[in-house]
């Protein structure tokens, strides 16, 4: 945030840093630059410049470099609204040190900012339209031509309690200032988005949630007005979002997810999500960790889905680590006596439970989906289809026409195996027989009705088999519909489930029921024992050309 130019040595000489030093900087970078300049501790900065212009006239003279660097880190990602407030607060309180300014950062709520008023007349008109709107609405229009707006704007203010800065008015509400707490993360925010315009390509930061009593859609907020003024933009339509930062890394990709949406909708969704995230405070610190884990688990970069996740944390079981997971599991079993729990190898038990339940390790902790219903208020699930292909084994009675042509001449009682290229002629008959297998109690979900995994049940809305022709052969196809994308682990779990259904569930029953054709009965199996069997996604099968290399015709 500043460039440090010189530093005073112990003997009083000034040492110039050839390339300067941009703050905030890591301790390693500071040490490296000072070593190259031949400077020893303590580091004292004598000449420096701020990008917050008002600070340049206030903070002068020698300052400890450590304090300057700490302050630079605090203001590095301030929103434009916060920057203007800070500069105004510095003017009104006559700050002289970085420590004084750090204290002001903790007390920005003690200063009121009125956007887009550059003089007392404009300020008076703002008050007339807002604070005194009801009273003045009773005044006849012919009398209002004698009303002095400048006088209204100037009432009660003087240079020590208010100031105009960058086209805005700021005033000291004279609330007591609390002391700076180094434990408070002043930069903590659910997310911030940097906006740019054609007139300001560097852009400004907008933090969420937006402040103000009347924030709604269309967006109305003093913070947004200050940002637009700095961008020299008349409305949001003249701006574009170029960067997003968040305490939750996956949300930083939200600009790509919502790229096709108008910017005002994106900002509204960011505000709405941030409000929901703030409400987690009533559930304690662990709720934030659980939210972070759920976002990572869902690989969520959609602001609407993230808002719904914040309202559906009951749908996830969470633990900070394996030991915590084991303790919570034991407590659920009624074993919560510290003496008894201390006799368990909690780490080993937790690891075993994680493996058994298919829990996911995230940067915030361990999480897995439970049986609770996920309720959508903001996100509209969009079904996405995937298809899994497998080879088929098709047989016929030995005494049928198929049996006479393809039966075993050695053992006339064995079922005849029908070549796949022949079976393709009966695709319609086979699919008609499969359609009759659907049951009313499946509620249109097909085999997805029987999913045991809560995680898959929350994302998979439909599973059903069929057959189709590819490369002149008949293949088994498992059609799957998703309402949310699957992780790689969930995709593996889904494939295993479908293979199990084909082997021991739905497929075991279907292969025993004849499919009627004009040439005789066929028995269709979607599963076979042996290494030649596979069940894989359509794109993977067709990209690798597996259909060319598999020996399907038995």
JSON list of C-alpha atoms in Angstrom, two decimals, residues 62-165:
[
{"chain": "A", "resi": 62, "resn": "UNK", "atom": "CA", "xyz": [9.68, 8.25, 11.12]},
{"chain": "A", "resi": 63, "resn": "UNK", "atom": "CA", "xyz": [7.46, 5.21, 11.67]},
{"chain": "A", "resi": 64, "resn": "UNK", "atom": "CA", "xyz": [8.34, 1.62, 12.62]},
{"chain": "A", "resi": 65, "resn": "UNK", "atom": "CA", "xyz": [8.27, -0.44, 9.43]},
{"chain": "A", "resi": 66, "resn": "UNK", "atom": "CA", "xyz": [6.53, -3.27, 11.27]},
{"chain": "A", "resi": 67, "resn": "UNK", "atom": "CA", "xyz": [3.59, -1.00, 12.16]},
{"chain": "A", "resi": 68, "resn": "UNK", "atom": "CA", "xyz": [3.37, 0.34, 8.62]},
{"chain": "A", "resi": 69, "resn": "UNK", "atom": "CA", "xyz": [3.37, -3.20, 7.20]},
{"chain": "A", "resi": 70, "resn": "UNK", "atom": "CA", "xyz": [0.69, -4.36, 9.63]},
{"chain": "A", "resi": 71, "resn": "UNK", "atom": "CA", "xyz": [-1.50, -1.37, 8.76]},
{"chain": "A", "resi": 72, "resn": "UNK", "atom": "CA", "xyz": [-0.92, -1.95, 5.04]},
{"chain": "A", "resi": 73, "resn": "UNK", "atom": "CA", "xyz": [-2.19, -5.52, 5.41]},
{"chain": "A", "resi": 74, "resn": "UNK", "atom": "CA", "xyz": [-5.33, -4.21, 7.11]},
{"chain": "A", "resi": 75, "resn": "UNK", "atom": "CA", "xyz": [-6.25, -1.81, 4.33]},
{"chain": "A", "resi": 76, "resn": "UNK", "atom": "CA", "xyz": [-5.06, -3.88, 1.34]},
{"chain": "A", "resi": 77, "resn": "UNK", "atom": "CA", "xyz": [-8.55, -5.19, 0.50]},
{"chain": "A", "resi": 78, "resn": "UNK", "atom": "CA", "xyz": [-10.78, -2.46, 1.86]},
{"chain": "A", "resi": 79, "resn": "UNK", "atom": "CA", "xyz": [-13.84, -1.77, -0.20]},
{"chain": "A", "resi": 80, "resn": "UNK", "atom": "CA", "xyz": [-14.07, 1.69, -1.76]},
{"chain": "A", "resi": 81, "resn": "UNK", "atom": "CA", "xyz": [-16.74, 2.55, 0.81]},
{"chain": "A", "resi": 82, "resn": "UNK", "atom": "CA", "xyz": [-14.40, 1.61, 3.66]},
{"chain": "A", "resi": 83, "resn": "UNK", "atom": "CA", "xyz": [-11.49, 3.47, 2.06]},
{"chain": "A", "resi": 84, "resn": "UNK", "atom": "CA", "xyz": [-13.48, 6.69, 1.80]},
{"chain": "A", "resi": 85, "resn": "UNK", "atom": "CA", "xyz": [-14.73, 6.29, 5.36]},
{"chain": "A", "resi": 86, "resn": "UNK", "atom": "CA", "xyz": [-11.20, 5.71, 6.64]},
{"chain": "A", "resi": 87, "resn": "UNK", "atom": "CA", "xyz": [-9.79, 8.74, 4.83]},
{"chain": "A", "resi": 88, "resn": "UNK", "atom": "CA", "xyz": [-12.61, 10.91, 6.16]},
{"chain": "A", "resi": 89, "resn": "UNK", "atom": "CA", "xyz": [-12.22, 9.53, 9.67]},
{"chain": "A", "resi": 90, "resn": "UNK", "atom": "CA", "xyz": [-8.46, 10.27, 9.57]},
{"chain": "A", "resi": 91, "resn": "UNK", "atom": "CA", "xyz": [-9.19, 13.89, 8.66]},
{"chain": "A", "resi": 92, "resn": "UNK", "atom": "CA", "xyz": [-11.78, 14.33, 11.41]},
{"chain": "A", "resi": 93, "resn": "UNK", "atom": "CA", "xyz": [-9.72, 12.73, 14.18]},
{"chain": "A", "resi": 94, "resn": "UNK", "atom": "CA", "xyz": [-6.31, 14.08, 13.17]},
{"chain": "A", "resi": 95, "resn": "UNK", "atom": "CA", "xyz": [-4.58, 10.68, 13.27]},
{"chain": "A", "resi": 96, "resn": "UNK", "atom": "CA", "xyz": [-0.79, 10.79, 13.26]},
{"chain": "A", "resi": 97, "resn": "UNK", "atom": "CA", "xyz": [0.34, 7.13, 13.44]},
{"chain": "A", "resi": 98, "resn": "UNK", "atom": "CA", "xyz": [-0.51, 3.79, 11.82]},
{"chain": "A", "resi": 99, "resn": "UNK", "atom": "CA", "xyz": [-1.67, 2.56, 15.22]},
{"chain": "A", "resi": 100, "resn": "UNK", "atom": "CA", "xyz": [-4.19, 5.43, 15.41]},
{"chain": "A", "resi": 101, "resn": "UNK", "atom": "CA", "xyz": [-5.49, 4.54, 11.95]},
{"chain": "A", "resi": 102, "resn": "UNK", "atom": "CA", "xyz": [-5.73, 0.85, 12.88]},
{"chain": "A", "resi": 103, "resn": "UNK", "atom": "CA", "xyz": [-7.96, 1.89, 15.77]},
{"chain": "A", "resi": 104, "resn": "UNK", "atom": "CA", "xyz": [-10.16, 3.84, 13.36]},
{"chain": "A", "resi": 105, "resn": "UNK", "atom": "CA", "xyz": [-10.54, 0.72, 11.20]},
{"chain": "A", "resi": 106, "resn": "UNK", "atom": "CA", "xyz": [-12.19, -0.95, 14.19]},
{"chain": "A", "resi": 107, "resn": "UNK", "atom": "CA", "xyz": [-14.53, 2.01, 14.56]},
{"chain": "A", "resi": 108, "resn": "UNK", "atom": "CA", "xyz": [-15.69, 2.84, 11.03]},
{"chain": "A", "resi": 109, "resn": "UNK", "atom": "CA", "xyz": [-19.29, 2.35, 12.17]},
{"chain": "A", "resi": 110, "resn": "UNK", "atom": "CA", "xyz": [-18.84, 5.45, 14.32]},
{"chain": "A", "resi": 111, "resn": "UNK", "atom": "CA", "xyz": [-18.71, 7.54, 11.15]},
{"chain": "A", "resi": 112, "resn": "UNK", "atom": "CA", "xyz": [-21.68, 8.13, 8.86]},
{"chain": "A", "resi": 113, "resn": "UNK", "atom": "CA", "xyz": [-21.18, 8.50, 5.12]},
{"chain": "A", "resi": 114, "resn": "UNK", "atom": "CA", "xyz": [-23.69, 10.10, 2.78]},
{"chain": "A", "resi": 115, "resn": "UNK", "atom": "CA", "xyz": [-22.82, 9.24, -0.84]},
{"chain": "A", "resi": 116, "resn": "UNK", "atom": "CA", "xyz": [-22.72, 11.57, -3.81]},
{"chain": "A", "resi": 117, "resn": "UNK", "atom": "CA", "xyz": [-23.08, 14.90, -2.02]},
{"chain": "A", "resi": 118, "resn": "UNK", "atom": "CA", "xyz": [-20.26, 17.31, -2.72]},
{"chain": "A", "resi": 119, "resn": "UNK", "atom": "CA", "xyz": [-21.58, 20.42, -0.94]},
{"chain": "A", "resi": 120, "resn": "UNK", "atom": "CA", "xyz": [-24.05, 21.49, 1.75]},
{"chain": "A", "resi": 121, "resn": "UNK", "atom": "CA", "xyz": [-26.86, 22.19, -0.72]},
{"chain": "A", "resi": 122, "resn": "UNK", "atom": "CA", "xyz": [-26.63, 18.64, -2.09]},
{"chain": "A", "resi": 123, "resn": "UNK", "atom": "CA", "xyz": [-26.48, 17.35, 1.47]},
{"chain": "A", "resi": 124, "resn": "UNK", "atom": "CA", "xyz": [-29.57, 19.37, 2.35]},
{"chain": "A", "resi": 125, "resn": "UNK", "atom": "CA", "xyz": [-31.45, 17.96, -0.61]},
{"chain": "A", "resi": 126, "resn": "UNK", "atom": "CA", "xyz": [-30.45, 14.46, 0.49]},
{"chain": "A", "resi": 127, "resn": "UNK", "atom": "CA", "xyz": [-31.84, 15.09, 4.00]},
{"chain": "A", "resi": 128, "resn": "UNK", "atom": "CA", "xyz": [-35.00, 16.59, 2.52]},
{"chain": "A", "resi": 129, "resn": "UNK", "atom": "CA", "xyz": [-35.58, 13.49, 0.40]},
{"chain": "A", "resi": 130, "resn": "UNK", "atom": "CA", "xyz": [-34.86, 11.07, 3.24]},
{"chain": "A", "resi": 131, "resn": "UNK", "atom": "CA", "xyz": [-34.81, 12.21, 6.88]},
{"chain": "A", "resi": 132, "resn": "UNK", "atom": "CA", "xyz": [-37.41, 14.98, 6.44]},
{"chain": "A", "resi": 133, "resn": "UNK", "atom": "CA", "xyz": [-39.39, 13.56, 3.53]},
{"chain": "A", "resi": 134, "resn": "UNK", "atom": "CA", "xyz": [-42.62, 13.05, 5.53]},
{"chain": "A", "resi": 135, "resn": "UNK", "atom": "CA", "xyz": [-42.62, 16.56, 7.01]},
{"chain": "A", "resi": 136, "resn": "UNK", "atom": "CA", "xyz": [-41.73, 18.36, 3.79]},
{"chain": "A", "resi": 137, "resn": "UNK", "atom": "CA", "xyz": [-44.33, 16.39, 1.82]},
{"chain": "A", "resi": 138, "resn": "UNK", "atom": "CA", "xyz": [-46.96, 18.42, 3.70]},
{"chain": "A", "resi": 139, "resn": "UNK", "atom": "CA", "xyz": [-45.46, 21.71, 2.55]},
{"chain": "A", "resi": 140, "resn": "UNK", "atom": "CA", "xyz": [-47.14, 23.23, -0.55]},
{"chain": "A", "resi": 141, "resn": "UNK", "atom": "CA", "xyz": [-44.93, 23.27, -3.64]},
{"chain": "A", "resi": 142, "resn": "UNK", "atom": "CA", "xyz": [-45.18, 27.05, -3.99]},
{"chain": "A", "resi": 143, "resn": "UNK", "atom": "CA", "xyz": [-43.54, 27.42, -0.57]},
{"chain": "A", "resi": 144, "resn": "UNK", "atom": "CA", "xyz": [-40.68, 25.03, -1.33]},
{"chain": "A", "resi": 145, "resn": "UNK", "atom": "CA", "xyz": [-39.19, 27.53, -3.78]},
{"chain": "A", "resi": 146, "resn": "UNK", "atom": "CA", "xyz": [-38.23, 29.57, -0.70]},
{"chain": "A", "resi": 147, "resn": "UNK", "atom": "CA", "xyz": [-36.67, 26.62, 1.12]},
{"chain": "A", "resi": 148, "resn": "UNK", "atom": "CA", "xyz": [-32.90, 26.88, 1.77]},
{"chain": "A", "resi": 149, "resn": "UNK", "atom": "CA", "xyz": [-31.45, 23.41, 1.17]},
{"chain": "A", "resi": 150, "resn": "UNK", "atom": "CA", "xyz": [-27.91, 24.63, 1.87]},
{"chain": "A", "resi": 151, "resn": "UNK", "atom": "CA", "xyz": [-28.96, 25.80, 5.32]},
{"chain": "A", "resi": 152, "resn": "UNK", "atom": "CA", "xyz": [-30.53, 22.39, 6.07]},
{"chain": "A", "resi": 153, "resn": "UNK", "atom": "CA", "xyz": [-27.36, 20.63, 4.95]},
{"chain": "A", "resi": 154, "resn": "UNK", "atom": "CA", "xyz": [-25.17, 22.89, 7.07]},
{"chain": "A", "resi": 155, "resn": "UNK", "atom": "CA", "xyz": [-27.18, 22.68, 10.28]},
{"chain": "A", "resi": 156, "resn": "UNK", "atom": "CA", "xyz": [-25.33, 21.11, 13.18]},
{"chain": "A", "resi": 157, "resn": "UNK", "atom": "CA", "xyz": [-22.09, 20.47, 11.29]},
{"chain": "A", "resi": 158, "resn": "UNK", "atom": "CA", "xyz": [-18.73, 22.14, 11.50]},
{"chain": "A", "resi": 159, "resn": "UNK", "atom": "CA", "xyz": [-15.28, 21.37, 10.16]},
{"chain": "A", "resi": 160, "resn": "UNK", "atom": "CA", "xyz": [-14.37, 19.36, 13.25]},
{"chain": "A", "resi": 161, "resn": "UNK", "atom": "CA", "xyz": [-17.25, 16.88, 12.95]},
{"chain": "A", "resi": 162, "resn": "UNK", "atom": "CA", "xyz": [-17.90, 16.58, 9.22]},
{"chain": "A", "resi": 163, "resn": "UNK", "atom": "CA", "xyz": [-16.09, 16.85, 5.90]},
{"chain": "A", "resi": 164, "resn": "UNK", "atom": "CA", "xyz": [-16.61, 16.42, 2.18]},
{"chain": "A", "resi": 165, "resn": "UNK", "atom": "CA", "xyz": [-14.28, 13.90, 0.63]}
]
